[in-house]
CSV table of C-alpha atoms and ligand atoms in Angstrom, one decimal:
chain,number,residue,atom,x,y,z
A,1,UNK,CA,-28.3,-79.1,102.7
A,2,UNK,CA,-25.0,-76.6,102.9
A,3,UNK,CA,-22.4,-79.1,103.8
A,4,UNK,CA,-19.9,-75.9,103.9
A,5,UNK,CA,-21.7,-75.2,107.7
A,6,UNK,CA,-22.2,-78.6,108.8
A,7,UNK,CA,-21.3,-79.1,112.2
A,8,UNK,CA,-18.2,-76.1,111.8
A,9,UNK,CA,-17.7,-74.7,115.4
A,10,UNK,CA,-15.2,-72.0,115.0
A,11,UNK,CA,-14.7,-70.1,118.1
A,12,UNK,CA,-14.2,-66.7,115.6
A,13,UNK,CA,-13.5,-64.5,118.6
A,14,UNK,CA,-11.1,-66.7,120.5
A,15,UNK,CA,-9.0,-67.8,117.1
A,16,UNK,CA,-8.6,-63.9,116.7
A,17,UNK,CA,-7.3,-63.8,120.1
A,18,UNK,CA,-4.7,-66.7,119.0
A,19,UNK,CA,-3.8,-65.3,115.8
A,20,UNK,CA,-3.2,-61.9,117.1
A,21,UNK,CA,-0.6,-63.2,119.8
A,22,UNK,CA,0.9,-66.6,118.1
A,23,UNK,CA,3.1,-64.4,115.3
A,24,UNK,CA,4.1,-60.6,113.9
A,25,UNK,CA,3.9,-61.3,110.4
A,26,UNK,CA,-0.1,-61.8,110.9
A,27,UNK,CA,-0.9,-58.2,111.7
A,28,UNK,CA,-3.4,-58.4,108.6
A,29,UNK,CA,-5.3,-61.5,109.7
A,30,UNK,CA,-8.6,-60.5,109.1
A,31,UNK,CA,-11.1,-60.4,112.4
A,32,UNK,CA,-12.7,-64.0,111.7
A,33,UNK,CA,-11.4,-66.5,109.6
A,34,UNK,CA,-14.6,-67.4,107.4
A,35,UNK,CA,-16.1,-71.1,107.8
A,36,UNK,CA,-14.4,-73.0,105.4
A,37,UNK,CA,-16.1,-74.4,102.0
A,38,UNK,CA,-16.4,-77.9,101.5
A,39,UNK,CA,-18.5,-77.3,98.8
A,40,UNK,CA,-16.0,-75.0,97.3
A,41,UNK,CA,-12.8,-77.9,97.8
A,42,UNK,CA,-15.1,-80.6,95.4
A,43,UNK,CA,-15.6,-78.3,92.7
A,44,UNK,CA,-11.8,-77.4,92.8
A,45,UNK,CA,-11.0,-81.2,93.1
A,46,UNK,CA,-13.5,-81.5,90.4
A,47,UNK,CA,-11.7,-78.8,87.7
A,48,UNK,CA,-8.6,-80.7,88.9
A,49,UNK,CA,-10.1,-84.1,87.2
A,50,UNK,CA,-11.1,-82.2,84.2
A,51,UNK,CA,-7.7,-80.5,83.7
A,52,UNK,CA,-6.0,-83.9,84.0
A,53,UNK,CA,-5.5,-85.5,87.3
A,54,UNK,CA,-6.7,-89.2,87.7
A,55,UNK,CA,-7.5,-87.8,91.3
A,56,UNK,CA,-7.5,-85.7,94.3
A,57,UNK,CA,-8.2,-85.2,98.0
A,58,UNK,CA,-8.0,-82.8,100.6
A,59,UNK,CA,-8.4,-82.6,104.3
A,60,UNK,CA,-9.3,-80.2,106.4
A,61,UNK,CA,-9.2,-80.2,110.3
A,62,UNK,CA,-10.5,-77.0,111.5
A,63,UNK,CA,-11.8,-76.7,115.3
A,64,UNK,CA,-10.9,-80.0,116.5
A,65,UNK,CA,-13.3,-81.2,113.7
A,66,UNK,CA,-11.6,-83.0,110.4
A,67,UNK,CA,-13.1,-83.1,106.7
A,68,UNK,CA,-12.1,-85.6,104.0
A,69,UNK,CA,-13.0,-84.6,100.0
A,70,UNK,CA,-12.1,-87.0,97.7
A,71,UNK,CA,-12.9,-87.5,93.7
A,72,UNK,CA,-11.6,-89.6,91.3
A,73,UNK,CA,-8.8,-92.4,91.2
A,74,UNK,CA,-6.2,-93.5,93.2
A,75,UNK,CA,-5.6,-96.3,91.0
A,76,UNK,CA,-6.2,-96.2,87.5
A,77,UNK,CA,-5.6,-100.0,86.7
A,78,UNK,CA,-7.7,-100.9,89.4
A,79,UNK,CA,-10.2,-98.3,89.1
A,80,UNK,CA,-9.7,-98.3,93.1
A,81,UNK,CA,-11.4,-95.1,94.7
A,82,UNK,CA,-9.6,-92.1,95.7
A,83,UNK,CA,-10.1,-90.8,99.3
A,84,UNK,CA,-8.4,-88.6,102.0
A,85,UNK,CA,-6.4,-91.2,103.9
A,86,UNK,CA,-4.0,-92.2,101.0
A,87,UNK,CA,-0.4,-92.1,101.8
A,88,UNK,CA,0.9,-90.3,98.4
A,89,UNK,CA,4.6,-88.9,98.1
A,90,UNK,CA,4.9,-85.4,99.6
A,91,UNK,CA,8.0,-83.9,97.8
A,92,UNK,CA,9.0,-80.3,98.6
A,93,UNK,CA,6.5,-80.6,101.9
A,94,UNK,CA,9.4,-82.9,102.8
A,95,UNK,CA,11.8,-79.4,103.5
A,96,UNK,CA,9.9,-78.3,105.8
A,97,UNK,CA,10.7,-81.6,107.9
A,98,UNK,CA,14.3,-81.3,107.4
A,99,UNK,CA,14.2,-77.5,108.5
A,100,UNK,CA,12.9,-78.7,112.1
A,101,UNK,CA,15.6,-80.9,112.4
A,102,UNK,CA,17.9,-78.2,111.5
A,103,UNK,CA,16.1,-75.8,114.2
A,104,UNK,CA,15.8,-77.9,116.7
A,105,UNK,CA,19.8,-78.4,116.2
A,106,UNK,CA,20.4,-74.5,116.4
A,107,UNK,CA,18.8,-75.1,119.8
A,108,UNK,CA,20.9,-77.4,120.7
A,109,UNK,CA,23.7,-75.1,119.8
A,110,UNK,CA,25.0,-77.3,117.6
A,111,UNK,CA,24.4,-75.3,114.3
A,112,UNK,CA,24.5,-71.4,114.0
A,113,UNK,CA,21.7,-70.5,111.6
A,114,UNK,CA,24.6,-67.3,110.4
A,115,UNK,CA,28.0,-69.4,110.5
A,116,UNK,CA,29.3,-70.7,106.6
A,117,UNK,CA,27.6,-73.5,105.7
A,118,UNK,CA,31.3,-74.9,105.2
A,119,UNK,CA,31.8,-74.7,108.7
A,120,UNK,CA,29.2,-78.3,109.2
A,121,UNK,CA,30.4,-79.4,105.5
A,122,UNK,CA,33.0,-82.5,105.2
A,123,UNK,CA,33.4,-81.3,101.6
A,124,UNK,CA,33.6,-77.1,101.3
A,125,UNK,CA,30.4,-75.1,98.6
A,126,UNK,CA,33.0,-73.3,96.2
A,127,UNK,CA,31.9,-69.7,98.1
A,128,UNK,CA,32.6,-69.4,102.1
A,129,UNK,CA,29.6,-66.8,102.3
A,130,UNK,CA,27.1,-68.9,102.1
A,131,UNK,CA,25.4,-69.3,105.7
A,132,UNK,CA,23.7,-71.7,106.9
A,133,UNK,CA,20.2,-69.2,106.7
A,134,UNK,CA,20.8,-69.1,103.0
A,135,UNK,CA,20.3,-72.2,102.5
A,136,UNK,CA,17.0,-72.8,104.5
A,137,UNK,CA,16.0,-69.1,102.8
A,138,UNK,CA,16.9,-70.4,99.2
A,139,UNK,CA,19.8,-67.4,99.3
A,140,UNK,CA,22.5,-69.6,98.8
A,141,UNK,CA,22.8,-69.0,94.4
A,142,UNK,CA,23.3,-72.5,94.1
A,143,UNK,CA,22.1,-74.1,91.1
A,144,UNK,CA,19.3,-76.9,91.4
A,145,UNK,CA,20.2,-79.8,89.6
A,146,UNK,CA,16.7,-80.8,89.1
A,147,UNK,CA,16.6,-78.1,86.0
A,148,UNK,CA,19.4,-80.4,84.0
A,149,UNK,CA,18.0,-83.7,85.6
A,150,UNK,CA,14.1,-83.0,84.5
A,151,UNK,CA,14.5,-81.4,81.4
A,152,UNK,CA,13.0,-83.8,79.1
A,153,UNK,CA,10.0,-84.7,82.1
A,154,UNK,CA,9.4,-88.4,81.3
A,155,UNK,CA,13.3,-89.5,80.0
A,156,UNK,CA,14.5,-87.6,82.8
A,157,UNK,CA,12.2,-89.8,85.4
A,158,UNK,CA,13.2,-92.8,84.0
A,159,UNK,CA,17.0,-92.5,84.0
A,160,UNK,CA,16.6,-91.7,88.0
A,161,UNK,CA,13.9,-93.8,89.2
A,162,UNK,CA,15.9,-96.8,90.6
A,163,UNK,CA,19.1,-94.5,91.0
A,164,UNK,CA,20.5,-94.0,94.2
A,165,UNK,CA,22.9,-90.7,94.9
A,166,UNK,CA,24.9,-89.9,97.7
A,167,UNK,CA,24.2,-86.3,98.9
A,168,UNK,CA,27.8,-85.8,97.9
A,169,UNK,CA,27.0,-86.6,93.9
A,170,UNK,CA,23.6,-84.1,94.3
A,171,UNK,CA,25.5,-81.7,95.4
A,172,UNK,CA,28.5,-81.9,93.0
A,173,UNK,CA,26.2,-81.8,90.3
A,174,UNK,CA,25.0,-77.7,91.3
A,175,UNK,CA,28.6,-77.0,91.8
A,176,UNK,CA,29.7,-77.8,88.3
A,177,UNK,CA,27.2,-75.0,87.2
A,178,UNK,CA,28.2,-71.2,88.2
A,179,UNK,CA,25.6,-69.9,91.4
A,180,UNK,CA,22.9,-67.9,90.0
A,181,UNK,CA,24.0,-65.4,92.6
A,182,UNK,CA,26.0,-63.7,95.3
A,183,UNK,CA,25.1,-65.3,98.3
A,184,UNK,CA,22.4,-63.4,100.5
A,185,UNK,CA,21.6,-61.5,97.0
A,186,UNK,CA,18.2,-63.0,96.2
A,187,UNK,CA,15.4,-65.6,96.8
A,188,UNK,CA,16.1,-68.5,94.1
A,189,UNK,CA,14.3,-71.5,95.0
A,190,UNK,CA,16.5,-75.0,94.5
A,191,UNK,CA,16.8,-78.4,95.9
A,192,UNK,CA,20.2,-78.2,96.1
A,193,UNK,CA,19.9,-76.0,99.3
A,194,UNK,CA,18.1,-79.0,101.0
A,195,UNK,CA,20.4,-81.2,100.1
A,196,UNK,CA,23.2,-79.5,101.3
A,197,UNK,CA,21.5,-79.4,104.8
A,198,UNK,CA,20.7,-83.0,104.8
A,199,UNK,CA,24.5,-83.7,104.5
A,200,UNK,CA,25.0,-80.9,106.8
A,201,UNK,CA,22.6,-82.5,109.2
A,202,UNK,CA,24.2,-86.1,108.9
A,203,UNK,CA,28.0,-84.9,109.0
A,204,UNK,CA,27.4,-82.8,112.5
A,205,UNK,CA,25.3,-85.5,114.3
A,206,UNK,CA,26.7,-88.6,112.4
A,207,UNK,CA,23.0,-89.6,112.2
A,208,UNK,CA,21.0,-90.9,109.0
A,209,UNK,CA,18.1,-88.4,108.1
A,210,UNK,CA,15.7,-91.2,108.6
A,211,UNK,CA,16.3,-91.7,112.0
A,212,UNK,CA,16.0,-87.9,112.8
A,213,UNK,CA,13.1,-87.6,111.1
A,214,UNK,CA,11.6,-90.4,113.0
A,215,UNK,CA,12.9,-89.6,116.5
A,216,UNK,CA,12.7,-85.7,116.3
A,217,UNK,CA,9.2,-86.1,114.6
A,218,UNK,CA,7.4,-89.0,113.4
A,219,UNK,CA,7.1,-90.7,116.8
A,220,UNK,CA,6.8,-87.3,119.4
A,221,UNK,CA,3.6,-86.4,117.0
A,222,UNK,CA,2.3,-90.3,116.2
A,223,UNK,CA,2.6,-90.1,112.8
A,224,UNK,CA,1.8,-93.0,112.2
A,225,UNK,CA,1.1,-92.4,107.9
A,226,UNK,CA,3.9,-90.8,107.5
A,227,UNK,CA,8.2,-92.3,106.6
A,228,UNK,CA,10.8,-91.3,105.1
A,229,UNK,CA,12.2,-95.2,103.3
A,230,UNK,CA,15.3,-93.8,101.0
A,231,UNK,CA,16.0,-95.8,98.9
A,232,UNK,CA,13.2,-98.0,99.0
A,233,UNK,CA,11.2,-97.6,95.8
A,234,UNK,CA,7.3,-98.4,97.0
A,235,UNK,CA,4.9,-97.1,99.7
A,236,UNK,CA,3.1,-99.3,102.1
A,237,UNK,CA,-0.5,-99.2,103.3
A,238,UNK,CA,-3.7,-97.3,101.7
A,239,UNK,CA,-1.9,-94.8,98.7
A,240,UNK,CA,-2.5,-93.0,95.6
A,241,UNK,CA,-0.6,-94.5,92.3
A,242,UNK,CA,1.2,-91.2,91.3
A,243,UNK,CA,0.9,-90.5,87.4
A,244,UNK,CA,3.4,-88.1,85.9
A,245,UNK,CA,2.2,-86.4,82.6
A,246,UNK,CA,4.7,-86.6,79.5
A,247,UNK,CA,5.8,-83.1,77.9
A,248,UNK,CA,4.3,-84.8,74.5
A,249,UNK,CA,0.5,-84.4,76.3
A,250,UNK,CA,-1.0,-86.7,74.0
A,251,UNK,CA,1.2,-89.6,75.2
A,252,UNK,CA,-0.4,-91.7,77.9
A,253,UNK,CA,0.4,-91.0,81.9
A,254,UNK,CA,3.1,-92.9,82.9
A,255,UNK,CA,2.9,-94.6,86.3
A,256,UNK,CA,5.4,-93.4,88.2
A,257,UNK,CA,4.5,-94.4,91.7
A,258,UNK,CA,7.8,-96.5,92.5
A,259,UNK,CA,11.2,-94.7,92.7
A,260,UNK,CA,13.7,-93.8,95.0
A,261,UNK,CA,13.4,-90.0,95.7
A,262,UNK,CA,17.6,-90.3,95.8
A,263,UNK,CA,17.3,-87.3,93.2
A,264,UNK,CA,15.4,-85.2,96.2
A,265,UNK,CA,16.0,-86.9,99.7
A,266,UNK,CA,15.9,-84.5,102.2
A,267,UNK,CA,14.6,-81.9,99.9
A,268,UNK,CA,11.9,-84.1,99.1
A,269,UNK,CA,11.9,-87.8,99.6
A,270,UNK,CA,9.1,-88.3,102.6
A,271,UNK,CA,6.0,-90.1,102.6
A,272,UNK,CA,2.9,-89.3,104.2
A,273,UNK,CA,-1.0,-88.2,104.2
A,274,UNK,CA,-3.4,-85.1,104.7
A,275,UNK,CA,-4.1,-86.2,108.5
A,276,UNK,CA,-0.4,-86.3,109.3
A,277,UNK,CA,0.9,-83.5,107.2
A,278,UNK,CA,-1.8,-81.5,109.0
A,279,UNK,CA,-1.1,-82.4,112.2
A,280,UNK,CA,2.8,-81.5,111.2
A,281,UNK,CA,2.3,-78.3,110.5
A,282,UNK,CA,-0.2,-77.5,113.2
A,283,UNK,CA,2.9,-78.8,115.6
A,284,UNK,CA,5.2,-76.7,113.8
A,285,UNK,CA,3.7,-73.3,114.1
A,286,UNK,CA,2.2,-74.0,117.8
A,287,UNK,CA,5.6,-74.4,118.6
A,288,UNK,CA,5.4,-78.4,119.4
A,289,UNK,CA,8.9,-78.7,117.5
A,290,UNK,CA,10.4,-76.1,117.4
A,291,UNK,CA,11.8,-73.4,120.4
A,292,UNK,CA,10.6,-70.3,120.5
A,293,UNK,CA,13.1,-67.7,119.2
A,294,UNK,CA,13.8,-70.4,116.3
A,295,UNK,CA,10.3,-70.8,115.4
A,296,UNK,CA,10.1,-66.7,114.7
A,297,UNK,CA,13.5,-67.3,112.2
A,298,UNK,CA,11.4,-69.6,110.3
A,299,UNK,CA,8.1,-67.8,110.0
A,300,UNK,CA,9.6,-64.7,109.7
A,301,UNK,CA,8.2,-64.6,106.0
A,302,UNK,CA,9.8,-62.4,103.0
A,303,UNK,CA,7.8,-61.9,99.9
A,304,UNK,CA,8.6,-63.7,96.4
A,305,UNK,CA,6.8,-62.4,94.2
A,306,UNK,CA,5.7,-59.1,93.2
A,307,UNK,CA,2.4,-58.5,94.6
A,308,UNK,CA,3.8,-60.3,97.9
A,309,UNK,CA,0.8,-63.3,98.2
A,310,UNK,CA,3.9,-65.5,98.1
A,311,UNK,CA,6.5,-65.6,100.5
A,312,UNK,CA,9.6,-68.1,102.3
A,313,UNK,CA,10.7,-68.1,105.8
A,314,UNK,CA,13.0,-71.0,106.6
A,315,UNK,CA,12.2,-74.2,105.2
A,316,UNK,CA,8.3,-72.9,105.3
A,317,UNK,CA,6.3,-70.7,102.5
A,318,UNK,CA,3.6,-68.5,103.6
A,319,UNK,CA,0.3,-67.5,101.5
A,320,UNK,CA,-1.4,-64.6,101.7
A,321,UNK,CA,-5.1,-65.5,100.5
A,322,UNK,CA,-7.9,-63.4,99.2
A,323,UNK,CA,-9.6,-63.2,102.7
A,324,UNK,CA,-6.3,-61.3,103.9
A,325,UNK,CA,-5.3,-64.3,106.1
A,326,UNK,CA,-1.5,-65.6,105.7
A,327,UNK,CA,-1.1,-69.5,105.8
A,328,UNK,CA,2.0,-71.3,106.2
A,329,UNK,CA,3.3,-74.7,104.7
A,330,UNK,CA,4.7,-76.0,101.7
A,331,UNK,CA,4.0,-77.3,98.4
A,332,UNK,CA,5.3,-79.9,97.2
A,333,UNK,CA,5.8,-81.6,93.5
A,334,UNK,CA,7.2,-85.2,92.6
A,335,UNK,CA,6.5,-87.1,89.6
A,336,UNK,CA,3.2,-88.2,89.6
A,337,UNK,CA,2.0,-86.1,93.0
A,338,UNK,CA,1.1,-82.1,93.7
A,339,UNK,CA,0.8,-81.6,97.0
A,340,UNK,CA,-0.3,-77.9,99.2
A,341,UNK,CA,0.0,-78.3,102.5
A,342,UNK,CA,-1.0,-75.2,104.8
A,343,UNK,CA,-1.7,-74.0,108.4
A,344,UNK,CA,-3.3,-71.1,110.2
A,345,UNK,CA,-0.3,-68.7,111.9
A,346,UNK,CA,-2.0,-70.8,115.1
A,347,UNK,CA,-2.5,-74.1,113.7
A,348,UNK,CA,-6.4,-74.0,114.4
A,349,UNK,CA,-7.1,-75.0,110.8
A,350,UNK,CA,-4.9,-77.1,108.3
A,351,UNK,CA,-5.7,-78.2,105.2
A,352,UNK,CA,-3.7,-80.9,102.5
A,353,UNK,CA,-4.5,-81.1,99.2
A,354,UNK,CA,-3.1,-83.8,97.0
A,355,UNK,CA,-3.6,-84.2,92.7
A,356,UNK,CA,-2.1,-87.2,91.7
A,357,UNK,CA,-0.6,-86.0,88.6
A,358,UNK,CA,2.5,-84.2,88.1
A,359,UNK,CA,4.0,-82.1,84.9
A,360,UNK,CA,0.8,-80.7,84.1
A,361,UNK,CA,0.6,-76.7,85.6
A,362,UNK,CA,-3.0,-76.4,85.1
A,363,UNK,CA,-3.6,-78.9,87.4
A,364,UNK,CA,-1.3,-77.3,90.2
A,365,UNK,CA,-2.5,-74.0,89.7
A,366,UNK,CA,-6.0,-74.8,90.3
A,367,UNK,CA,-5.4,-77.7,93.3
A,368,UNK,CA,-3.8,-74.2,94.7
A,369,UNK,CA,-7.7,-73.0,95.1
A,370,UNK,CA,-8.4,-75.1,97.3
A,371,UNK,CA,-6.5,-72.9,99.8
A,372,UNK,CA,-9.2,-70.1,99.1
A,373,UNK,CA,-11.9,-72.5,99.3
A,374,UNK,CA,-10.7,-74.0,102.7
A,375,UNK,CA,-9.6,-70.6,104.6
A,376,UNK,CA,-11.5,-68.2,103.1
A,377,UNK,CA,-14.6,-70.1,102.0
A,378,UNK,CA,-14.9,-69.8,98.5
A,379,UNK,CA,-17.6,-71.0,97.3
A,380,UNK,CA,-18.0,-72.8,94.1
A,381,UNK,CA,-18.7,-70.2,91.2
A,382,UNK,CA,-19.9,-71.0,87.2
A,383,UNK,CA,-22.4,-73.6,86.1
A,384,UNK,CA,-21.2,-76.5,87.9
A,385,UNK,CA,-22.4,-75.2,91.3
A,386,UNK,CA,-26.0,-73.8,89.7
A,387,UNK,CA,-26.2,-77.3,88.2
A,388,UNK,CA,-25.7,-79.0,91.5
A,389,UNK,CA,-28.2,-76.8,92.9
A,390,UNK,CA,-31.0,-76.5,90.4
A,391,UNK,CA,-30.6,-80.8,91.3
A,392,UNK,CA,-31.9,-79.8,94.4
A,393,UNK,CA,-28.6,-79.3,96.0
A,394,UNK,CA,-25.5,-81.4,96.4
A,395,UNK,CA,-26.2,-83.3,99.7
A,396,UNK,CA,-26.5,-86.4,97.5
A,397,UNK,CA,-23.6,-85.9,95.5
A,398,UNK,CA,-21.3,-84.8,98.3
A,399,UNK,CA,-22.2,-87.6,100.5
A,400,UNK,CA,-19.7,-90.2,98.9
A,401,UNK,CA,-16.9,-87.8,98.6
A,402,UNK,CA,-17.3,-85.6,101.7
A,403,UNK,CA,-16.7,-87.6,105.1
A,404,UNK,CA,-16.7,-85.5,108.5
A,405,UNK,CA,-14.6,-87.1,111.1
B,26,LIG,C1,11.1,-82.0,89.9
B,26,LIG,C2,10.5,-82.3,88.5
B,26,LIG,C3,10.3,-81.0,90.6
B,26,LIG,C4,9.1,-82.8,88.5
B,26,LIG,C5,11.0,-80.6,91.9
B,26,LIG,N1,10.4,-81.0,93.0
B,26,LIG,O1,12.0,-79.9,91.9
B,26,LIG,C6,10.8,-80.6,94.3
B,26,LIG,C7,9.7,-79.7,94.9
B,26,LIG,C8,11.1,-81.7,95.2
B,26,LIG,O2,9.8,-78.5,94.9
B,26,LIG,C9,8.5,-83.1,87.2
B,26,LIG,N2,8.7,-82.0,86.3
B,26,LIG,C10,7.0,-83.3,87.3
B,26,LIG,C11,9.5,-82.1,85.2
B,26,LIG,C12,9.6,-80.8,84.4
B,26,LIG,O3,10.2,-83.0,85.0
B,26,LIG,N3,10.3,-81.1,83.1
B,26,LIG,O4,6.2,-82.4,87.2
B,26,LIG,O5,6.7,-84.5,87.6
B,26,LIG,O6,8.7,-80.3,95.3
C-alpha cells in the first residue's frame, strides 16, 4: 500500500488560487503543490537515527488532514517510544513568537518597525542606527553571545543550565565585543537581536514575555502544548528527553532535557509540539495574528545565501525547496533538540520536524529533508526504500510509526 496517497485530498487547483493571492514573494509557487511523502519523512527520520539522533518526529497537516511519523526514542533510560505529540524545546522557532508580539505592537502604534531601537531601550545599544527592523532582520551587527557562551558545546551547557540572566546581562555580554557590522549593512544571524526585542517588548508595555506570549497567542490559537516557563528548568506532559552530543563524539550523550533557556529567552526559550507549532505558523501567515500591512514586512523574504533557497523576513525564514515552492518558518536548535518548523505562503500545509539531538550537523542537515519529502514529495531513494519494497512494501512497517489523524 502507498501510504504517501492515503486519504490526501489536496484541492491542487484551489490551493493555487490561494497561493497566488495570499503573498508576492510566491510568484514561483509551482501550479500544484505535489502530495506530500510520508514514505519519504520515515526514511529521513530513519537516516536521522543512523546519523545519531535517539529520535525523531514529524507532523504534517495538509488539507484539514494531520500525519504523525515517529522513530526511535524519546527516552533513552526508559526506552519510552518516540511519537508526534511530544512536547520537546523549540529554540529559535521561539523568534518567530516574539516577532508577533512585536508586530502586533507596531499595530498598536506603539513600536515603529524604522525608529532606533534606543528609542524603546531603558539602557541605549552603543550605535543609535540600529532600528528596530534590524533587529527582527538580523541587521543590527551585534554580536551573539552564544559563539563565546557554546564554545566548548558540553562545558559550555553545563555552566548555564541552572543560570538565570537578566536580558540586561545577555545583552551586555554582545556589547563588550565590537558589532560585526554597520547597522543595515548585512544579514548576520544572532540571538542577541532577540533579546534585545524581548527587553524592548517588556520595557514599552511593562509586561513579562510570558504573559504576552500567552495572551497575544497561546490562548487566541488554543495552544494548549505549547508555554513559555522561564526559568523553570523541566517540561510537563508527554515530551522528548533532549540529548546534546559532546564535541569529543565518542563521549556518551549527555541528557540535557532540564535547563532554563535564560541563555536564549525570547530568542529561544518556548516549549511546544508539531500540532501547535503547526497550527502557529498556519495563523501567522493567514494573517490570524498579525495585520495585514505588518504581515507583508515580515514575509517580505531576502535571500541569505548564495544560491537564494535561504532567506529571513522578520522574525520568519523562508525556504525555497526543490519543487520551486517557498515555505516559511523557523528552525530552531537547543541542546539536545533540532527543530524545522515550516508553512505553505497560505498555511494549507505545515509540517514540524523534531531530532532530539543537538551538536551533531549531520543530523540537522538531513532532518532538513524532510521539508522536501513533505512539500514536494520526495520519495525515499537508495536501498532502504527497494528493501522495504522487495518486503512486499512498507504498510507493515509504517503502520506503528505513521498515524493519520
Ligand atoms: C546554541 C548552541 C545554538 C547549541 C543557538 N540556538 O544559538 C538558537 C537557535 C536559540 O538558533 C549547541 N551547540 C548544540 C554548541 C556548539 O554548543 N558548540 O548544538 O546543542 O535556535
Amino acid at each position: 500500500m502507498r501510504l504517501k496517497n492515503a486519504g490526501l485530498a489536496l484541492a491542487g487547483s484551489a490551493m493555487v488560487v490561494a497561493l497566488a493571492t495570499a503573498s508576492p514573494a510566491v510568484a514561483d509557487t509551482p501550479p500544484t503543490l505535489p502530495d506530500p511523502s510520508l514514505t519519504g519523512v520515515l526514511a529521513v527520520q530513519k537516516q536521522a537515527l543512523a546519523a545519531g539522533a535517539p529520535g525523531a518526529l514529524t507532523r504534517i497537516d495538509s488539507g484539514g488532514a494531520g500525519y504523525r511519523i515517529a522513530v526511535g526514542k524519546a527516552d533513552r533510560a526508559a526506552g519510552t517510544a518516540m511519537d508526534a505529540d511530544r512536547r520537546f524545546r523549540v529554540g529559535s522557532v521561539s523568534k518567530t513568537f516574539t516577532a508577533v508580539v512585536l508586530m502586533q505592537l507596531v499595530t498598536e502604534g506603539r513600536v515603529d518597525l524604522d525608529a532606533p531601537a534606543n528609542d524603546y531601550l531603558p539602557r541605549a545599544l552603543p550605535d543609535d542606527r540600529i532600528t528596530v527592523r534590524h533587529l527582527l532582520n538580523h541587521r543590527s551587527g551585534l554580536w551573539d553571545y552564544t559563539n563565546d557562551m557554546f564554545q566548548h558545546t558540553v562545558p559550555g551547557f553545563e555552566a548555564v543550565r541552572n543560570k538565570v540572566f537578566t536580558y540586561q546581562e545577555l545583552i551586555d555580554l554582545s556589547v563588550a565585543h565590537a558589532t560585526t557590522g554597520e547597522p543595515g549593512a548585512a544579514y548576520g544571524y544572532s540571538n542577541t537581536n532577540f533579546v534585545v526585542l524581548g527587553r524592548l517588548i517588556e520595557h514599552v508595555t511593562g509586561v513579562p514575555m510570558a504573559t504576552h506570549y500567552e495572551q497575544r497567542i497561546f490562548e487566541p490559537l488554543g495552544l494548549t502544548n505549547t508555554s513559555y516557563v522561564h526559568p523553570r528548568t523541566t517540561l510537563t506532559g508527554s515530551h522528548a528527553r533532549g540529548y546534546v552530543r559532546d564535541d569529543d563524539t565518542a563521549l556518551p550523550l549527555v541528557d540535557s532535557t532540564e535547563q532554563t533557556v535564560s541563555w536564549a529567552q525570547s530568542a529561544g526559550a518556548v516549549i511546544s509540539n508539531s500540532e501547535d507549532l503547526n497550527r502557529f505558523l498556519a495563523a501567522v501567515v493567514s494573517g490570524e495574528l498579525v495585520a495585514t500591512e505588518q504581515l507583508r514586512e515580515m514575509m517580505s523574504l531576502v535571500p541569505v545565501n548564495a544560491d537564494g533557497t535561504q532567506s529571513y523576513g522578520l522574525g520568519l525564514r523562508g525556504r525555497k525547496l526543490s519543487c520551486g515552492v517557498t515555505v516559511y518558518g523557523h528552525t530552531g536548535t537547543v541542546q539536545g533538540y533540532y527543530t524545522y518548523a515550516f508553512t505553505t505562503a497560505d498555511g494549507e500545509r505545515s509540517m514540524s520536524s523534531m531530532a532530539n539531538t543537538s551538536n551533531n550537523g549531520t543530523v540537522n542537515s538531513i532532518l532538513g529533508t524532510t521539508l522536501e519529502a513533505a512539500f514536494c514529495g520526495t520519495e525515499p531513494t537508495g536501498t532502504s526504500a527497494r528493501a522495504r519494497l522487495a518486503d512486499g512494501g512498507f504498510a507493515e512497517e509504517v503502520a506503528p510509526q505513521v498515524v493519520r489523524d
